[in-house]
PDB file of C-alpha atoms in Angstrom:
ATOM      1  CA  MET A   8     -86.140 -17.648  31.368  1.00  0.00           C
ATOM      2  CA  SER A   9     -82.681 -19.196  31.327  1.00  0.00           C
ATOM      3  CA  LEU A  10     -80.188 -18.214  28.721  1.00  0.00           C
ATOM      4  CA  ALA A  11     -80.138 -21.853  27.448  1.00  0.00           C
ATOM      5  CA  SER A  12     -83.894 -21.717  26.807  1.00  0.00           C
ATOM      6  CA  SER A  13     -83.814 -18.627  24.706  1.00  0.00           C
ATOM      7  CA  PRO A  14     -84.587 -19.460  21.093  1.00  0.00           C
ATOM      8  CA  LEU A  15     -82.591 -16.495  19.812  1.00  0.00           C
ATOM      9  CA  LEU A  16     -79.510 -17.524  21.851  1.00  0.00           C
ATOM     10  CA  ARG A  17     -79.821 -21.053  20.534  1.00  0.00           C
ATOM     11  CA  VAL A  18     -79.871 -19.766  16.930  1.00  0.00           C
ATOM     12  CA  LEU A  19     -76.836 -17.501  17.562  1.00  0.00           C
ATOM     13  CA  ALA A  20     -74.957 -20.316  19.305  1.00  0.00           C
ATOM     14  CA  THR A  21     -75.775 -22.809  16.669  1.00  0.00           C
ATOM     15  CA  THR A  22     -74.808 -20.285  13.898  1.00  0.00           C
ATOM     16  CA  ALA A  23     -71.550 -19.550  15.624  1.00  0.00           C
ATOM     17  CA  LEU A  24     -70.778 -23.321  15.741  1.00  0.00           C
ATOM     18  CA  ILE A  25     -71.501 -23.726  12.057  1.00  0.00           C
ATOM     19  CA  VAL A  26     -69.211 -20.768  11.191  1.00  0.00           C
ATOM     20  CA  ALA A  27     -66.524 -21.961  13.525  1.00  0.00           C
ATOM     21  CA  LEU A  28     -66.401 -25.547  12.106  1.00  0.00           C
ATOM     22  CA  PRO A  29     -65.689 -25.283   8.419  1.00  0.00           C
ATOM     23  CA  GLY A  30     -66.198 -28.532   6.678  1.00  0.00           C
ATOM     24  CA  CYS A  31     -68.954 -29.661   9.123  1.00  0.00           C
ATOM     25  CA  ASN A  32     -72.556 -29.775   7.891  1.00  0.00           C
ATOM     26  CA  ASN A  33     -71.425 -29.378   4.265  1.00  0.00           C
ATOM     27  CA  ALA A  34     -73.880 -31.931   2.986  1.00  0.00           C
ATOM     28  CA  PRO A  35     -76.159 -30.529   0.341  1.00  0.00           C
ATOM     29  CA  VAL A  36     -79.535 -29.320   1.648  1.00  0.00           C
ATOM     30  CA  ASP A  37     -82.566 -30.283  -0.230  1.00  0.00           C
ATOM     31  CA  GLY A  38     -86.284 -29.595   0.483  1.00  0.00           C
ATOM     32  CA  PRO A  39     -88.324 -26.457   1.375  1.00  0.00           C
ATOM     33  CA  ALA A  40     -85.463 -24.468   3.025  1.00  0.00           C
ATOM     34  CA  GLN A  41     -83.349 -24.783  -0.069  1.00  0.00           C
ATOM     35  CA  ALA A  42     -86.206 -24.111  -2.450  1.00  0.00           C
ATOM     36  CA  ALA A  43     -87.375 -21.081  -0.493  1.00  0.00           C
ATOM     37  CA  LEU A  44     -83.860 -19.607  -0.347  1.00  0.00           C
ATOM     38  CA  ASP A  45     -83.276 -20.310  -4.132  1.00  0.00           C
ATOM     39  CA  ALA A  46     -86.516 -18.352  -4.844  1.00  0.00           C
ATOM     40  CA  LEU A  47     -85.294 -15.507  -2.601  1.00  0.00           C
ATOM     41  CA  VAL A  48     -81.916 -15.512  -4.489  1.00  0.00           C
ATOM     42  CA  ALA A  49     -83.792 -15.510  -7.823  1.00  0.00           C
ATOM     43  CA  SER A  50     -85.897 -12.558  -6.772  1.00  0.00           C
ATOM     44  CA  CYS A  51     -82.893 -10.687  -5.448  1.00  0.00           C
ATOM     45  CA  THR A  52     -80.980 -11.366  -8.733  1.00  0.00           C
ATOM     46  CA  ARG A  53     -83.831 -10.132 -10.928  1.00  0.00           C
ATOM     47  CA  HIS A  54     -84.226  -6.887  -8.910  1.00  0.00           C
ATOM     48  CA  LEU A  55     -80.535  -6.113  -8.952  1.00  0.00           C
ATOM     49  CA  ALA A  56     -80.208  -6.894 -12.610  1.00  0.00           C
ATOM     50  CA  ALA A  57     -82.982  -4.414 -13.498  1.00  0.00           C
ATOM     51  CA  ARG A  58     -81.318  -1.486 -11.732  1.00  0.00           C
ATOM     52  CA  GLU A  59     -80.735   1.632 -13.881  1.00  0.00           C
ATOM     53  CA  PRO A  60     -78.448   4.485 -13.249  1.00  0.00           C
ATOM     54  CA  VAL A  61     -79.848   7.434 -11.407  1.00  0.00           C
ATOM     55  CA  VAL A  62     -79.185  11.124 -12.201  1.00  0.00           C
ATOM     56  CA  ARG A  63     -79.652  13.647  -9.355  1.00  0.00           C
ATOM     57  CA  PRO A  64     -78.613  17.217  -8.503  1.00  0.00           C
ATOM     58  CA  GLY A  65     -75.281  17.282  -6.959  1.00  0.00           C
ATOM     59  CA  THR A  66     -73.321  20.057  -5.400  1.00  0.00           C
ATOM     60  CA  ALA A  67     -73.533  23.639  -6.820  1.00  0.00           C
ATOM     61  CA  ALA A  68     -74.047  23.558 -10.579  1.00  0.00           C
ATOM     62  CA  GLU A  69     -73.327  19.772 -10.808  1.00  0.00           C
ATOM     63  CA  TRP A  70     -75.369  16.720 -11.569  1.00  0.00           C
ATOM     64  CA  THR A  71     -74.401  13.296 -10.417  1.00  0.00           C
ATOM     65  CA  LYS A  72     -75.016  10.016 -12.246  1.00  0.00           C
ATOM     66  CA  THR A  73     -74.745   6.857 -10.049  1.00  0.00           C
ATOM     67  CA  GLY A  74     -74.881   3.297 -11.378  1.00  0.00           C
ATOM     68  CA  TYR A  75     -74.231  -0.229 -10.249  1.00  0.00           C
ATOM     69  CA  SER A  76     -72.451  -3.161 -11.927  1.00  0.00           C
ATOM     70  CA  PRO A  77     -74.376  -6.363 -12.518  1.00  0.00           C
ATOM     71  CA  ALA A  78     -74.348  -8.084  -9.110  1.00  0.00           C
ATOM     72  CA  GLN A  79     -73.116 -11.443  -8.216  1.00  0.00           C
ATOM     73  CA  VAL A  80     -75.690 -13.074  -5.925  1.00  0.00           C
ATOM     74  CA  GLN A  81     -74.898 -16.315  -4.073  1.00  0.00           C
ATOM     75  CA  GLY A  82     -77.038 -18.096  -1.477  1.00  0.00           C
ATOM     76  CA  GLU A  83     -76.064 -20.825   0.986  1.00  0.00           C
ATOM     77  CA  VAL A  84     -78.146 -22.943   3.343  1.00  0.00           C
ATOM     78  CA  LYS A  85     -76.673 -24.786   6.426  1.00  0.00           C
ATOM     79  CA  PRO A  86     -78.481 -27.224   8.612  1.00  0.00           C
ATOM     80  CA  THR A  87     -78.216 -26.402  12.367  1.00  0.00           C
ATOM     81  CA  GLY A  88     -79.454 -29.595  14.018  1.00  0.00           C
ATOM     82  CA  SER A  89     -81.908 -27.424  16.029  1.00  0.00           C
ATOM     83  CA  PRO A  90     -85.672 -28.450  15.967  1.00  0.00           C
ATOM     84  CA  VAL A  91     -86.546 -24.757  16.559  1.00  0.00           C
ATOM     85  CA  THR A  92     -84.383 -23.340  13.634  1.00  0.00           C
ATOM     86  CA  PRO A  93     -83.350 -26.295  11.500  1.00  0.00           C
ATOM     87  CA  TYR A  94     -81.467 -24.088   8.961  1.00  0.00           C
ATOM     88  CA  VAL A  95     -79.635 -20.908   8.681  1.00  0.00           C
ATOM     89  CA  GLY A  96     -79.048 -19.181   5.391  1.00  0.00           C
ATOM     90  CA  LYS A  97     -76.882 -16.478   3.914  1.00  0.00           C
ATOM     91  CA  ILE A  98     -77.040 -14.306   0.761  1.00  0.00           C
ATOM     92  CA  VAL A  99     -73.928 -12.585  -0.268  1.00  0.00           C
ATOM     93  CA  ILE A 100     -74.254  -9.835  -3.059  1.00  0.00           C
ATOM     94  CA  LYS A 101     -71.183  -8.264  -4.603  1.00  0.00           C
ATOM     95  CA  ASP A 102     -71.414  -5.318  -6.872  1.00  0.00           C
ATOM     96  CA  ASN A 103     -69.668  -2.115  -7.760  1.00  0.00           C
ATOM     97  CA  GLU A 104     -70.908   1.418  -7.534  1.00  0.00           C
ATOM     98  CA  ALA A 105     -69.772   3.974 -10.100  1.00  0.00           C
ATOM     99  CA  ARG A 106     -70.398   7.776 -10.076  1.00  0.00           C
ATOM    100  CA  ALA A 107     -69.734  10.614 -12.553  1.00  0.00           C
ATOM    101  CA  THR A 108     -70.501  14.313 -12.383  1.00  0.00           C
ATOM    102  CA  ALA A 109     -71.508  16.729 -15.166  1.00  0.00           C
ATOM    103  CA  PRO A 110     -72.480  20.399 -15.405  1.00  0.00           C
ATOM    104  CA  SER A 111     -75.991  19.706 -16.563  1.00  0.00           C
ATOM    105  CA  GLU A 112     -78.665  17.076 -16.197  1.00  0.00           C
ATOM    106  CA  ALA A 113     -78.511  16.276 -19.913  1.00  0.00           C
ATOM    107  CA  ALA A 114     -74.743  15.839 -19.816  1.00  0.00           C
ATOM    108  CA  ALA A 115     -75.048  13.624 -16.854  1.00  0.00           C
ATOM    109  CA  GLN A 116     -77.632  11.486 -18.561  1.00  0.00           C
ATOM    110  CA  ALA A 117     -75.329  11.184 -21.549  1.00  0.00           C
ATOM    111  CA  VAL A 118     -72.292   9.895 -19.482  1.00  0.00           C
ATOM    112  CA  THR A 119     -71.521   6.231 -19.998  1.00  0.00           C
ATOM    113  CA  LEU A 120     -70.331   4.812 -16.679  1.00  0.00           C
ATOM    114  CA  THR A 121     -67.006   2.869 -17.081  1.00  0.00           C
ATOM    115  CA  PRO A 122     -64.540   1.319 -14.619  1.00  0.00           C
ATOM    116  CA  ALA A 123     -62.846   4.721 -14.561  1.00  0.00           C
ATOM    117  CA  HIS A 124     -65.844   6.004 -12.697  1.00  0.00           C
ATOM    118  CA  LEU A 125     -65.578   3.331  -9.911  1.00  0.00           C
ATOM    119  CA  LEU A 126     -66.609   4.680  -6.595  1.00  0.00           C
ATOM    120  CA  SER A 127     -66.596   1.493  -4.583  1.00  0.00           C
ATOM    121  CA  ASN A 128     -66.699  -2.235  -4.490  1.00  0.00           C
ATOM    122  CA  ARG A 129     -69.418  -3.451  -2.234  1.00  0.00           C
ATOM    123  CA  THR A 130     -70.237  -6.827  -0.466  1.00  0.00           C
ATOM    124  CA  HIS A 131     -73.683  -7.109   1.187  1.00  0.00           C
ATOM    125  CA  THR A 132     -74.146 -10.154   3.478  1.00  0.00           C
ATOM    126  CA  PHE A 133     -77.750 -10.968   4.687  1.00  0.00           C
ATOM    127  CA  ILE A 134     -78.279 -13.713   7.387  1.00  0.00           C
ATOM    128  CA  TYR A 135     -81.620 -15.636   7.772  1.00  0.00           C
ATOM    129  CA  SER A 136     -83.098 -18.330   9.941  1.00  0.00           C
ATOM    130  CA  PHE A 137     -85.581 -20.987   8.753  1.00  0.00           C
ATOM    131  CA  ASP A 138     -88.110 -22.160  11.158  1.00  0.00           C
ATOM    132  CA  GLY A 139     -89.313 -25.158   9.153  1.00  0.00           C
ATOM    133  CA  LYS A 140     -91.791 -23.194   7.238  1.00  0.00           C
ATOM    134  CA  GLN A 141     -90.239 -19.827   6.057  1.00  0.00           C
ATOM    135  CA  TRP A 142     -87.143 -17.744   6.228  1.00  0.00           C
ATOM    136  CA  ALA A 143     -86.831 -14.772   8.574  1.00  0.00           C
ATOM    137  CA  TRP A 144     -84.295 -11.989   8.305  1.00  0.00           C
ATOM    138  CA  GLN A 145     -81.756 -11.938  11.161  1.00  0.00           C
ATOM    139  CA  ASN A 146     -79.165  -9.342  10.264  1.00  0.00           C
ATOM    140  CA  GLY A 147     -76.946  -7.898   7.560  1.00  0.00           C
ATOM    141  CA  GLN A 148     -73.830  -5.933   6.876  1.00  0.00           C
ATOM    142  CA  ARG A 149     -72.193  -3.982   4.043  1.00  0.00           C
ATOM    143  CA  LEU A 150     -68.461  -4.024   3.433  1.00  0.00           C
ATOM    144  CA  THR A 151     -67.403  -1.101   1.196  1.00  0.00           C
ATOM    145  CA  LYS A 152     -64.011  -0.902  -0.413  1.00  0.00           C
ATOM    146  CA  ILE A 153     -63.093   2.563  -1.850  1.00  0.00           C
ATOM    147  CA  PRO A 154     -59.824   2.784  -3.682  1.00  0.00           C
ATOM    148  CA  GLY A 155     -57.369   4.897  -1.630  1.00  0.00           C
ATOM    149  CA  HIS A 156     -59.486   4.667   1.569  1.00  0.00           C
ATOM    150  CA  SER A 157     -59.824   2.254   4.442  1.00  0.00           C
ATOM    151  CA  ASP A 158     -62.436  -0.484   4.044  1.00  0.00           C
ATOM    152  CA  ALA A 159     -65.656   0.328   5.850  1.00  0.00           C
ATOM    153  CA  THR A 160     -68.171  -2.299   7.386  1.00  0.00           C
ATOM    154  CA  GLU A 161     -71.484  -1.161   8.612  1.00  0.00           C
ATOM    155  CA  PRO A 162     -74.317  -3.235  10.119  1.00  0.00           C
ATOM    156  CA  LEU A 163     -77.614  -3.096   8.235  1.00  0.00           C
ATOM    157  CA  THR A 164     -81.020  -3.569   9.700  1.00  0.00           C
ATOM    158  CA  ARG A 165     -84.058  -4.728   7.749  1.00  0.00           C
ATOM    159  CA  ALA A 166     -85.284  -1.140   7.532  1.00  0.00           C
ATOM    160  CA  ASP A 167     -81.981  -0.167   5.998  1.00  0.00           C
ATOM    161  CA  VAL A 168     -82.316  -2.647   3.097  1.00  0.00           C
ATOM    162  CA  ASP A 169     -86.152  -2.686   2.652  1.00  0.00           C
ATOM    163  CA  GLY A 170     -86.275  -0.067  -0.206  1.00  0.00           C
ATOM    164  CA  THR A 171     -87.205  -0.914  -3.794  1.00  0.00           C
ATOM    165  CA  GLY A 172     -85.118   1.529  -5.633  1.00  0.00           C
ATOM    166  CA  PRO A 173     -81.643   1.107  -7.055  1.00  0.00           C
ATOM    167  CA  GLN A 174     -80.100   1.268  -3.556  1.00  0.00           C
ATOM    168  CA  GLY A 175     -82.740  -0.977  -1.987  1.00  0.00           C
ATOM    169  CA  PHE A 176     -82.808  -4.793  -1.443  1.00  0.00           C
ATOM    170  CA  ALA A 177     -86.442  -5.394  -0.616  1.00  0.00           C
ATOM    171  CA  PRO A 178     -86.770  -8.394  -3.084  1.00  0.00           C
ATOM    172  CA  CYS A 179     -83.815 -10.009  -1.223  1.00  0.00           C
ATOM    173  CA  LEU A 180     -85.860 -10.077   2.040  1.00  0.00           C
ATOM    174  CA  PRO A 181     -88.353 -12.724   2.984  1.00  0.00           C
ATOM    175  CA  ARG A 182     -92.003 -11.550   3.195  1.00  0.00           C
TER     176      ARG A 182
END
């Protein structure tokens, strides 16, 4: 099989062209691709809005409470011009992670997380392809900004984000 006939390489090349040419293909997308991504964004938003802080044992004689700010979730669909993958999509999730410690579980439960407890600002970016019928996960990454530290970017696989708890993003993934 030649490189030019590989569907994955065509998707990647088309995605690279879309990203490299801002202003091109900015016409609004309507139809099944947009409706399906809108549904995915709505599911993702509901899941993230329902997150509750979690209290867990920490280091010696400490308990940790971790919570997340309400997330900003934005979706975008771009046409590719390819008959194999007519659209690519992206969901960007921005939220904050806060953490506080206390000497007991009850004390940790009682903590009200505030901006003073900010641990990090996070941006999750998920990329999808649409084959004309449904969206498929392609890849993802998380950018974490921790005050006083260097920014960190890590690639995410579908398995990394397929959890349902407060740290998971399963409702943000096509099924």
